[in-house]
Amino acid sequence: MSAIPPRLARRGFLAGALGWGGGALAGEAPLQVPVWTREQGAPVATPGYGQPSPFERLARKPRTPPPFPGAASSGTPLQHLHGIVTPNGLHFERHHAGVPGIDPDQHRLVVHGLVERPLILTMNDIVRLPALSRLHFLECSGNTPAWQRANPNWTVQDTHGLLSCAEWTGVPLATLLDEVGLRPGAAWILAEGADGAAMSRSIPLAAALDGAILAYAQNGERLRPEQGYPLRLFLPGLEGNLSIKWLRRLKVGDQPFQTREETSKYTDLMPDGTARQFSLVMEAKSVITSPSAGHHLREPGFYEIAGLAWSGRGRITAVDVSADGGATWRPAVLQEPVLPRCLVRFRLPWEWDGGPALLQSRATDETGYRQPPRNSLVEARGVNSLYHYNGIYGWQVAAGGSVRHVA
Amino acid sequence: MSAIPPRLARRGFLAGALGWGGGALAGEAPLQVPVWTREQGAPVATPGYGQPSPFERLARKPRTPPPFPGAASSGTPLQHLHGIVTPNGLHFERHHAGVPGIDPDQHRLVVHGLVERPLILTMNDIVRLPALSRLHFLECSGNTPAWQRANPNWTVQDTHGLLSCAEWTGVPLATLLDEVGLRPGAAWILAEGADGAAMSRSIPLAAALDGAILAYAQNGERLRPEQGYPLRLFLPGLEGNLSIKWLRRLKVGDQPFQTREETSKYTDLMPDGTARQFSLVMEAKSVITSPSAGHHLREPGFYEIAGLAWSGRGRITAVDVSADGGATWRPAVLQEPVLPRCLVRFRLPWEWDGGPALLQSRATDETGYRQPPRNSLVEARGVNSLYHYNGIYGWQVAAGGSVRHVA
């Protein structure tokens, strides 16, 4: 599937899109030769690990203030990124006691509990095992803090930036569990991190056998420290907090372990005062990243609406886009490859007439589930939750071309 | 398709793979708590652009000595990478006059020659156009300098490291050509870079219309300086030199422009003294990255043979692996997704008996073309070429477990 709808592949539209400094070429006059073409450039970088251009200033944005030191997060600048891969230097962070500086030679993974052969593994043991690589999104369940009214000054980095996507490489957890041998009654697995918070969560056995990876690499290289170096659990499609970083222990049990992070935290307070617990799957969701808050449309004419869609339940099958606040919807083009439990880039051509426009997107996944409008989401779950907000999100383009969020 | 062959998913193989420090867990004694679990970790990185762990020392390796200042290259450390995505900091480099420091606001792209509407475009013009993203490999045609006997001390970084893979985002060249309008006789396009070498190559029109991208982003972020920031031409499947970096000019003509880089350079000297010119497609090729030269097998037992395969003509359909110098071959598992003109990770379980073993791989692509053995490649093309070596490549595992190349 081409990302360029046929209706765009015609003469003339570009002329309308241009005019910000470029334009028609005056005859065949000699072209100006810039200074950097008249001199020798810089040699290959030493040490040989490259960095972005000094003209680029992309950075993760810490959410302040953190509730206490080390309990911080920083979001990916989705409004400035392209495609589906997040460069490792911009993958979002969420820590509960800061980033430990782990020596991989001293790191151990213990597997015990309801298993026939408890094991201690070194990193050398783990990287020697059969591996696999998968492109998957990772999203914090606290992404999009919009149960209460969202701050109209927030950018998509503020509202959706606890979302990234990478190629994760490691050992299938199923391989290790098969090796240690599950004992009767095995139903849940405690995963514990080696950070100062000893972050711990209970993983349903079914989820542990559904594509879970003992990950030691992201986008080709070893994990970054803030992503769990040297080893993290990666659970495709589930809330990010379950993908325990700096993984040091897996204990198999017959019931959930009821850790602090799954009782007082990471539960969803419902209108009747009860709390949803173990609501682990990240449901289908999408957001327009361009244009979005902070962007400015300089003049009427052609623009490409682009964004990201994802579902913890499998593949995205459709994304619809509205430019009139939901009165009418058009299907966007989904950028191939469309992979399960992975970000999908969607695109739609748009002619801006210069007047007010409310841009929204809604995703549908292969289970038939469609991303809900805010009102039906709030009707079902109230406004007291902190997690799992996946409602349709809107950007208001004002007559002058400025863009900001409206609820 | 699982990357783990069924024969591996059985109890017992792991016990054979282990024993380098890990092993059985002694009862349920309390686990040692490492120092980094007893203290607060580091806060989120500021500025918010992350870096690898200080325990990791991966770097591109410059090929020395360069023929003259600025005419340098540095290879990707394939023996230490995983999956198919190359992190931007480790994508191979090849420059002919160093890396220019281009101000994107001052950069222009000129399109002229046999076109109806010559244009000058700013970067703002270009990024506003309909875009697409594609995962593609990029390989220098000078990769694998093995027409003469290869140096037995070379690692896969030395022999195959001018190969990387990224998600490239930009404007389809076809969109721009459709807009400026080709005049009768248009058959070739001159692409010129803004570097000190004004690197220039002639692109056949058919290739320019076959997935060529005016690329401004790689793996989500803007191009790195050494990859052509702010704009490069990206031609999927063709020799890397054609994907002109720091792109400043496209001139449409009715015949090749016979630039220096396609007459004296980047041609293939044949046994009869003639030279192949415009041999642009990178044919099917593969290489085992683990185990490979510099690795050391500590003991007999289970190992996973892993490597990369790619073809400039489309998808890889099969990779066969031999552990006995080509006497017998076994089909490797191809890691999904298998994308056209993209790296494919292949894997095969292997039991090393502790004796000498010669590991080789051969790739087949969707055209039916199979990577040739060295002798048939040399028979057809002699040993005087510098470019387009895609012969089957071998790693000799010695009885002691050391690994090095043998021709």
mmCIF file of C-alpha atoms in Angstrom, chain A residues 38-357:
data_model
loop_
_atom_site.group_PDB
_atom_site.id
_atom_site.type_symbol
_atom_site.label_atom_id
_atom_site.label_comp_id
_atom_site.label_asym_id
_atom_site.label_seq_id
_atom_site.Cartn_x
_atom_site.Cartn_y
_atom_site.Cartn_z
ATOM 1 C CA ARG A 38 33.705 25.109 -0.706
ATOM 2 C CA GLU A 39 35.543 23.549 2.230
ATOM 3 C CA GLN A 40 36.583 20.208 3.677
ATOM 4 C CA GLY A 41 34.050 18.715 6.080
ATOM 5 C CA ALA A 42 34.565 17.112 9.478
ATOM 6 C CA PRO A 43 36.266 13.696 9.655
ATOM 7 C CA VAL A 44 34.464 10.544 10.807
ATOM 8 C CA ALA A 45 33.420 10.877 14.424
ATOM 9 C CA THR A 46 35.843 9.654 17.104
ATOM 10 C CA PRO A 47 34.866 7.924 19.309
ATOM 11 C CA GLY A 48 32.741 6.297 16.679
ATOM 12 C CA TYR A 49 29.326 6.693 18.237
ATOM 13 C CA GLY A 50 27.379 9.363 16.369
ATOM 14 C CA GLN A 51 25.184 12.152 17.706
ATOM 15 C CA PRO A 52 22.384 14.295 16.221
ATOM 16 C CA SER A 53 23.114 17.496 14.306
ATOM 17 C CA PRO A 54 23.729 20.543 16.562
ATOM 18 C CA PHE A 55 20.858 22.119 14.618
ATOM 19 C CA GLU A 56 18.505 19.534 16.153
ATOM 20 C CA ARG A 57 17.393 20.001 19.736
ATOM 21 C CA LEU A 58 15.085 17.064 20.379
ATOM 22 C CA ALA A 59 14.916 15.892 23.978
ATOM 23 C CA ARG A 60 12.744 13.874 26.291
ATOM 24 C CA LYS A 61 10.763 16.208 28.541
ATOM 25 C CA PRO A 62 10.724 15.434 32.269
ATOM 26 C CA ARG A 63 7.313 15.686 33.914
ATOM 27 C CA THR A 64 7.743 17.958 36.904
ATOM 28 C CA PRO A 65 7.572 17.980 39.779
ATOM 29 C CA PRO A 66 8.229 14.291 40.469
ATOM 30 C CA PRO A 67 6.303 13.039 43.539
ATOM 31 C CA PHE A 68 9.676 12.251 45.188
ATOM 32 C CA PRO A 69 13.317 12.046 44.032
ATOM 33 C CA GLY A 70 13.837 9.353 41.435
ATOM 34 C CA ALA A 71 10.135 8.823 40.832
ATOM 35 C CA ALA A 72 10.307 10.616 37.528
ATOM 36 C CA SER A 73 9.248 10.209 33.936
ATOM 37 C CA SER A 74 10.149 11.894 30.663
ATOM 38 C CA GLY A 75 8.182 11.827 27.444
ATOM 39 C CA THR A 76 9.097 11.235 23.814
ATOM 40 C CA PRO A 77 8.746 14.299 21.507
ATOM 41 C CA LEU A 78 6.170 12.635 19.237
ATOM 42 C CA GLN A 79 5.340 15.968 17.556
ATOM 43 C CA HIS A 80 8.826 16.022 16.007
ATOM 44 C CA LEU A 81 9.312 12.340 15.113
ATOM 45 C CA HIS A 82 8.655 10.388 11.921
ATOM 46 C CA GLY A 83 7.744 6.796 11.067
ATOM 47 C CA ILE A 84 7.297 4.266 13.873
ATOM 48 C CA VAL A 85 10.786 3.619 15.303
ATOM 49 C CA THR A 86 11.761 5.713 18.341
ATOM 50 C CA PRO A 87 15.513 6.378 18.481
ATOM 51 C CA ASN A 88 16.919 4.906 21.711
ATOM 52 C CA GLY A 89 18.025 8.321 22.956
ATOM 53 C CA LEU A 90 14.421 9.545 22.913
ATOM 54 C CA HIS A 91 12.574 6.468 24.244
ATOM 55 C CA PHE A 92 10.354 7.583 27.138
ATOM 56 C CA GLU A 93 11.477 6.943 30.722
ATOM 57 C CA ARG A 94 9.591 6.089 33.920
ATOM 58 C CA HIS A 95 11.517 5.314 37.083
ATOM 59 C CA HIS A 96 10.427 4.751 40.684
ATOM 60 C CA ALA A 97 13.856 5.053 42.312
ATOM 61 C CA GLY A 98 16.084 6.415 39.566
ATOM 62 C CA VAL A 99 18.348 4.576 37.142
ATOM 63 C CA PRO A 100 20.731 2.029 38.709
ATOM 64 C CA GLY A 101 24.233 1.667 37.290
ATOM 65 C CA ILE A 102 24.374 -2.112 36.927
ATOM 66 C CA ASP A 103 27.565 -4.016 36.101
ATOM 67 C CA PRO A 104 26.344 -6.679 33.649
ATOM 68 C CA ASP A 105 29.048 -9.148 34.779
ATOM 69 C CA GLN A 106 27.678 -9.014 38.325
ATOM 70 C CA HIS A 107 24.012 -9.095 37.324
ATOM 71 C CA ARG A 108 22.050 -12.307 37.942
ATOM 72 C CA LEU A 109 18.536 -13.481 37.101
ATOM 73 C CA VAL A 110 16.959 -15.899 39.555
ATOM 74 C CA VAL A 111 14.037 -18.139 38.564
ATOM 75 C CA HIS A 112 12.355 -19.960 41.446
ATOM 76 C CA GLY A 113 9.024 -20.711 43.135
ATOM 77 C CA LEU A 114 6.699 -23.307 41.581
ATOM 78 C CA VAL A 115 9.362 -24.642 39.238
ATOM 79 C CA GLU A 116 11.053 -28.029 39.053
ATOM 80 C CA ARG A 117 14.585 -26.701 38.522
ATOM 81 C CA PRO A 118 15.290 -23.271 40.096
ATOM 82 C CA LEU A 119 18.064 -21.439 38.269
ATOM 83 C CA ILE A 120 20.446 -18.537 38.568
ATOM 84 C CA LEU A 121 21.495 -17.127 35.200
ATOM 85 C CA THR A 122 24.302 -14.768 34.249
ATOM 86 C CA MET A 123 24.012 -12.413 31.288
ATOM 87 C CA ASN A 124 26.399 -14.733 29.408
ATOM 88 C CA ASP A 125 23.981 -17.597 30.020
ATOM 89 C CA ILE A 126 21.058 -15.546 28.736
ATOM 90 C CA VAL A 127 22.597 -14.110 25.561
ATOM 91 C CA ARG A 128 23.748 -17.618 24.571
ATOM 92 C CA LEU A 129 20.147 -18.858 24.377
ATOM 93 C CA PRO A 130 17.959 -18.832 21.254
ATOM 94 C CA ALA A 131 16.766 -15.264 20.717
ATOM 95 C CA LEU A 132 14.137 -13.405 18.753
ATOM 96 C CA SER A 133 13.510 -9.783 17.806
ATOM 97 C CA ARG A 134 10.163 -8.006 17.570
ATOM 98 C CA LEU A 135 9.044 -4.452 16.850
ATOM 99 C CA HIS A 136 6.603 -3.483 19.632
ATOM 100 C CA PHE A 137 5.260 -0.310 21.187
ATOM 101 C CA LEU A 138 5.653 0.345 24.911
ATOM 102 C CA GLU A 139 3.173 2.635 26.645
ATOM 103 C CA CYS A 140 2.929 3.665 30.283
ATOM 104 C CA SER A 141 -0.606 3.063 31.571
ATOM 105 C CA GLY A 142 -0.424 6.595 32.979
ATOM 106 C CA ASN A 143 0.050 8.010 29.483
ATOM 107 C CA THR A 144 -2.507 10.690 28.486
ATOM 108 C CA PRO A 145 -3.530 12.206 31.847
ATOM 109 C CA ALA A 146 -6.947 13.299 30.600
ATOM 110 C CA TRP A 147 -9.518 11.771 32.947
ATOM 111 C CA GLN A 148 -9.837 15.239 34.366
ATOM 112 C CA ARG A 149 -9.852 17.989 31.748
ATOM 113 C CA ALA A 150 -6.550 18.032 29.896
ATOM 114 C CA ASN A 151 -4.396 21.158 30.112
ATOM 115 C CA PRO A 152 -4.983 23.062 26.845
ATOM 116 C CA ASN A 153 -1.321 24.100 26.815
ATOM 117 C CA TRP A 154 -0.061 20.536 26.710
ATOM 118 C CA THR A 155 1.667 19.259 23.568
ATOM 119 C CA VAL A 156 1.375 15.658 22.353
ATOM 120 C CA GLN A 157 4.704 15.067 24.130
ATOM 121 C CA ASP A 158 2.950 15.991 27.394
ATOM 122 C CA THR A 159 -0.248 14.067 26.685
ATOM 123 C CA HIS A 160 0.947 10.988 24.777
ATOM 124 C CA GLY A 161 4.753 11.015 25.152
ATOM 125 C CA LEU A 162 4.936 8.036 27.530
ATOM 126 C CA LEU A 163 4.749 5.983 24.335
ATOM 127 C CA SER A 164 7.647 4.700 22.244
ATOM 128 C CA CYS A 165 8.416 1.886 19.816
ATOM 129 C CA ALA A 166 11.558 -0.191 19.277
ATOM 130 C CA GLU A 167 12.843 -3.508 17.983
ATOM 131 C CA TRP A 168 13.341 -5.565 21.144
ATOM 132 C CA THR A 169 15.688 -8.575 21.146
ATOM 133 C CA GLY A 170 16.007 -11.252 23.783
ATOM 134 C CA VAL A 171 15.048 -14.746 24.896
ATOM 135 C CA PRO A 172 11.390 -15.807 24.781
ATOM 136 C CA LEU A 173 10.235 -16.152 28.403
ATOM 137 C CA ALA A 174 8.401 -19.314 27.287
ATOM 138 C CA THR A 175 11.771 -20.912 26.478
ATOM 139 C CA LEU A 176 13.068 -20.301 29.996
ATOM 140 C CA LEU A 177 9.830 -21.436 31.677
ATOM 141 C CA ASP A 178 9.860 -24.618 29.621
ATOM 142 C CA GLU A 179 13.409 -25.244 30.782
ATOM 143 C CA VAL A 180 12.879 -24.712 34.520
ATOM 144 C CA GLY A 181 9.624 -26.683 34.356
ATOM 145 C CA LEU A 182 6.392 -25.328 35.848
ATOM 146 C CA ARG A 183 4.976 -27.204 38.836
ATOM 147 C CA PRO A 184 1.248 -27.899 39.337
ATOM 148 C CA GLY A 185 -0.736 -24.790 40.213
ATOM 149 C CA ALA A 186 1.652 -22.367 38.484
ATOM 150 C CA ALA A 187 -0.559 -19.427 37.434
ATOM 151 C CA TRP A 188 1.257 -16.136 38.157
ATOM 152 C CA ILE A 189 4.860 -14.917 37.978
ATOM 153 C CA LEU A 190 6.384 -12.262 40.197
ATOM 154 C CA ALA A 191 8.876 -10.117 38.266
ATOM 155 C CA GLU A 192 11.259 -8.028 40.387
ATOM 156 C CA GLY A 193 13.701 -5.326 39.349
ATOM 157 C CA ALA A 194 17.178 -4.642 40.757
ATOM 158 C CA ASP A 195 16.536 -0.895 41.093
ATOM 159 C CA GLY A 196 16.227 0.859 44.455
ATOM 160 C CA ALA A 197 12.450 0.480 44.286
ATOM 161 C CA ALA A 198 12.768 -3.260 43.658
ATOM 162 C CA MET A 199 9.851 -2.653 41.303
ATOM 163 C CA SER A 200 7.664 -5.759 41.423
ATOM 164 C CA ARG A 201 4.593 -6.851 39.492
ATOM 165 C CA SER A 202 2.556 -10.043 39.104
ATOM 166 C CA ILE A 203 2.309 -11.413 35.561
ATOM 167 C CA PRO A 204 -0.502 -13.818 34.582
ATOM 168 C CA LEU A 205 1.052 -17.016 33.216
ATOM 169 C CA ALA A 206 -0.974 -16.677 29.997
ATOM 170 C CA ALA A 207 0.592 -13.260 29.361
ATOM 171 C CA ALA A 208 4.056 -14.609 30.181
ATOM 172 C CA LEU A 209 3.578 -17.224 27.455
ATOM 173 C CA ASP A 210 2.148 -14.753 24.905
ATOM 174 C CA GLY A 211 5.249 -13.240 23.348
ATOM 175 C CA ALA A 212 7.013 -12.130 26.536
ATOM 176 C CA ILE A 213 10.734 -11.495 26.020
ATOM 177 C CA LEU A 214 13.709 -11.430 28.394
ATOM 178 C CA ALA A 215 15.050 -8.420 26.492
ATOM 179 C CA TYR A 216 18.712 -7.355 26.435
ATOM 180 C CA ALA A 217 18.742 -5.240 23.262
ATOM 181 C CA GLN A 218 16.676 -2.438 21.698
ATOM 182 C CA ASN A 219 17.059 -1.215 18.133
ATOM 183 C CA GLY A 220 20.124 -3.374 17.619
ATOM 184 C CA GLU A 221 22.271 -2.349 20.596
ATOM 185 C CA ARG A 222 22.154 -3.377 24.252
ATOM 186 C CA LEU A 223 19.421 -1.806 26.377
ATOM 187 C CA ARG A 224 19.938 1.771 27.452
ATOM 188 C CA PRO A 225 20.391 2.186 31.261
ATOM 189 C CA GLU A 226 17.004 3.904 31.618
ATOM 190 C CA GLN A 227 15.358 0.996 29.756
ATOM 191 C CA GLY A 228 16.592 -1.670 32.169
ATOM 192 C CA TYR A 229 20.212 -2.389 31.230
ATOM 193 C CA PRO A 230 21.341 -5.140 31.176
ATOM 194 C CA LEU A 231 18.009 -7.049 31.239
ATOM 195 C CA ARG A 232 14.319 -6.238 31.262
ATOM 196 C CA LEU A 233 11.127 -8.190 30.956
ATOM 197 C CA PHE A 234 9.189 -7.073 27.879
ATOM 198 C CA LEU A 235 5.459 -7.860 27.709
ATOM 199 C CA PRO A 236 4.037 -6.849 24.311
ATOM 200 C CA GLY A 237 0.783 -4.925 24.502
ATOM 201 C CA LEU A 238 0.569 -4.714 28.299
ATOM 202 C CA GLU A 239 0.945 -1.601 30.472
ATOM 203 C CA GLY A 240 4.571 -0.519 30.534
ATOM 204 C CA ASN A 241 4.974 -0.923 34.278
ATOM 205 C CA LEU A 242 4.751 -4.722 33.843
ATOM 206 C CA SER A 243 7.823 -4.773 31.612
ATOM 207 C CA ILE A 244 10.064 -4.834 34.691
ATOM 208 C CA LYS A 245 13.419 -3.135 34.113
ATOM 209 C CA TRP A 246 16.760 -4.292 35.567
ATOM 210 C CA LEU A 247 15.101 -7.716 35.957
ATOM 211 C CA ARG A 248 16.691 -9.773 38.751
ATOM 212 C CA ARG A 249 14.016 -12.260 39.833
ATOM 213 C CA LEU A 250 11.126 -14.320 38.503
ATOM 214 C CA LYS A 251 9.105 -16.242 41.110
ATOM 215 C CA VAL A 252 6.327 -18.553 39.943
ATOM 216 C CA GLY A 253 3.240 -18.796 42.189
ATOM 217 C CA ASP A 254 -0.383 -19.936 42.174
ATOM 218 C CA GLN A 255 -1.929 -16.462 42.666
ATOM 219 C CA PRO A 256 -1.041 -12.792 42.218
ATOM 220 C CA PHE A 257 1.514 -11.509 44.707
ATOM 221 C CA GLN A 258 -0.434 -8.271 45.446
ATOM 222 C CA THR A 259 2.615 -6.015 45.345
ATOM 223 C CA ARG A 260 2.368 -2.357 46.285
ATOM 224 C CA GLU A 261 2.394 -1.381 42.614
ATOM 225 C CA GLU A 262 -0.715 -3.435 41.816
ATOM 226 C CA THR A 263 -2.802 -2.602 44.895
ATOM 227 C CA SER A 264 -2.465 1.056 45.868
ATOM 228 C CA LYS A 265 -1.005 1.875 42.454
ATOM 229 C CA TYR A 266 -1.813 0.894 38.874
ATOM 230 C CA THR A 267 -5.471 0.170 39.616
ATOM 231 C CA ASP A 268 -8.435 2.038 38.134
ATOM 232 C CA LEU A 269 -10.832 3.710 40.603
ATOM 233 C CA MET A 270 -14.358 3.311 39.249
ATOM 234 C CA PRO A 271 -17.420 5.543 39.880
ATOM 235 C CA ASP A 272 -18.843 3.115 42.473
ATOM 236 C CA GLY A 273 -15.670 3.325 44.566
ATOM 237 C CA THR A 274 -14.368 -0.092 43.611
ATOM 238 C CA ALA A 275 -11.084 -0.421 41.729
ATOM 239 C CA ARG A 276 -10.265 -2.348 38.584
ATOM 240 C CA GLN A 277 -7.166 -4.435 39.290
ATOM 241 C CA PHE A 278 -4.887 -6.130 36.742
ATOM 242 C CA SER A 279 -6.355 -4.114 33.855
ATOM 243 C CA LEU A 280 -3.167 -4.873 31.971
ATOM 244 C CA VAL A 281 -3.915 -4.662 28.242
ATOM 245 C CA MET A 282 -3.397 -1.309 26.516
ATOM 246 C CA GLU A 283 -6.543 -0.953 24.397
ATOM 247 C CA ALA A 284 -6.639 0.464 20.873
ATOM 248 C CA LYS A 285 -5.658 4.137 20.758
ATOM 249 C CA SER A 286 -4.437 6.751 18.314
ATOM 250 C CA VAL A 287 -3.292 10.355 18.251
ATOM 251 C CA ILE A 288 -2.527 12.912 15.547
ATOM 252 C CA THR A 289 1.075 14.074 15.890
ATOM 253 C CA SER A 290 1.058 16.537 12.975
ATOM 254 C CA PRO A 291 -0.446 19.043 13.089
ATOM 255 C CA SER A 292 -0.622 19.097 16.902
ATOM 256 C CA ALA A 293 -0.307 21.599 19.751
ATOM 257 C CA GLY A 294 2.591 24.002 19.241
ATOM 258 C CA HIS A 295 2.619 23.613 15.479
ATOM 259 C CA HIS A 296 1.595 26.622 13.399
ATOM 260 C CA LEU A 297 -0.024 26.465 9.960
ATOM 261 C CA ARG A 298 1.438 29.396 8.065
ATOM 262 C CA GLU A 299 -1.147 29.602 5.305
ATOM 263 C CA PRO A 300 -4.174 27.792 3.887
ATOM 264 C CA GLY A 301 -3.524 24.955 1.460
ATOM 265 C CA PHE A 302 -2.241 21.406 1.482
ATOM 266 C CA TYR A 303 -1.155 19.669 4.695
ATOM 267 C CA GLU A 304 -0.613 16.013 5.504
ATOM 268 C CA ILE A 305 -2.318 14.887 8.692
ATOM 269 C CA ALA A 306 -0.100 12.225 10.293
ATOM 270 C CA GLY A 307 -0.244 10.290 13.517
ATOM 271 C CA LEU A 308 0.251 7.036 15.383
ATOM 272 C CA ALA A 309 -2.111 4.176 16.237
ATOM 273 C CA TRP A 310 -1.570 1.067 18.347
ATOM 274 C CA SER A 311 -3.373 -1.752 20.149
ATOM 275 C CA GLY A 312 -2.246 -4.158 22.856
ATOM 276 C CA ARG A 313 -4.553 -6.787 21.370
ATOM 277 C CA GLY A 314 -2.956 -7.148 17.947
ATOM 278 C CA ARG A 315 -2.978 -5.309 14.637
ATOM 279 C CA ILE A 316 -4.595 -1.968 13.868
ATOM 280 C CA THR A 317 -7.064 -2.476 11.012
ATOM 281 C CA ALA A 318 -8.293 1.094 10.455
ATOM 282 C CA VAL A 319 -7.793 4.688 11.520
ATOM 283 C CA ASP A 320 -10.439 7.296 10.725
ATOM 284 C CA VAL A 321 -9.646 11.017 10.788
ATOM 285 C CA SER A 322 -12.048 13.917 11.233
ATOM 286 C CA ALA A 323 -11.274 17.580 10.548
ATOM 287 C CA ASP A 324 -14.684 18.804 11.731
ATOM 288 C CA GLY A 325 -14.817 17.564 15.306
ATOM 289 C CA GLY A 326 -16.324 14.208 14.458
ATOM 290 C CA ALA A 327 -19.148 15.276 12.116
ATOM 291 C CA THR A 328 -17.465 13.435 9.231
ATOM 292 C CA TRP A 329 -14.651 10.853 9.143
ATOM 293 C CA ARG A 330 -12.258 9.739 6.387
ATOM 294 C CA PRO A 331 -10.121 6.588 6.426
ATOM 295 C CA ALA A 332 -6.396 7.297 6.730
ATOM 296 C CA VAL A 333 -3.693 5.372 4.890
ATOM 297 C CA LEU A 334 -1.887 2.925 7.210
ATOM 298 C CA GLN A 335 1.864 2.854 6.633
ATOM 299 C CA GLU A 336 3.196 -0.649 6.040
ATOM 300 C CA PRO A 337 4.344 -2.811 7.666
ATOM 301 C CA VAL A 338 1.320 -3.039 9.991
ATOM 302 C CA LEU A 339 2.628 -5.269 12.806
ATOM 303 C CA PRO A 340 0.825 -6.699 15.853
ATOM 304 C CA ARG A 341 1.179 -4.728 19.106
ATOM 305 C CA CYS A 342 3.340 -2.190 17.274
ATOM 306 C CA LEU A 343 2.923 1.480 16.398
ATOM 307 C CA VAL A 344 1.346 2.159 13.012
ATOM 308 C CA ARG A 345 1.914 5.475 11.227
ATOM 309 C CA PHE A 346 -1.242 6.801 9.561
ATOM 310 C CA ARG A 347 -1.459 9.613 6.998
ATOM 311 C CA LEU A 348 -4.214 11.580 5.295
ATOM 312 C CA PRO A 349 -4.001 14.517 2.872
ATOM 313 C CA TRP A 350 -5.868 17.626 4.017
ATOM 314 C CA GLU A 351 -6.644 20.950 2.393
ATOM 315 C CA TRP A 352 -6.877 23.604 5.111
ATOM 316 C CA ASP A 353 -9.283 26.399 4.109
ATOM 317 C CA GLY A 354 -7.836 28.764 6.713
ATOM 318 C CA GLY A 355 -10.812 28.514 9.062
ATOM 319 C CA PRO A 356 -11.207 26.768 12.437
ATOM 320 C CA ALA A 357 -10.834 22.974 12.300
#
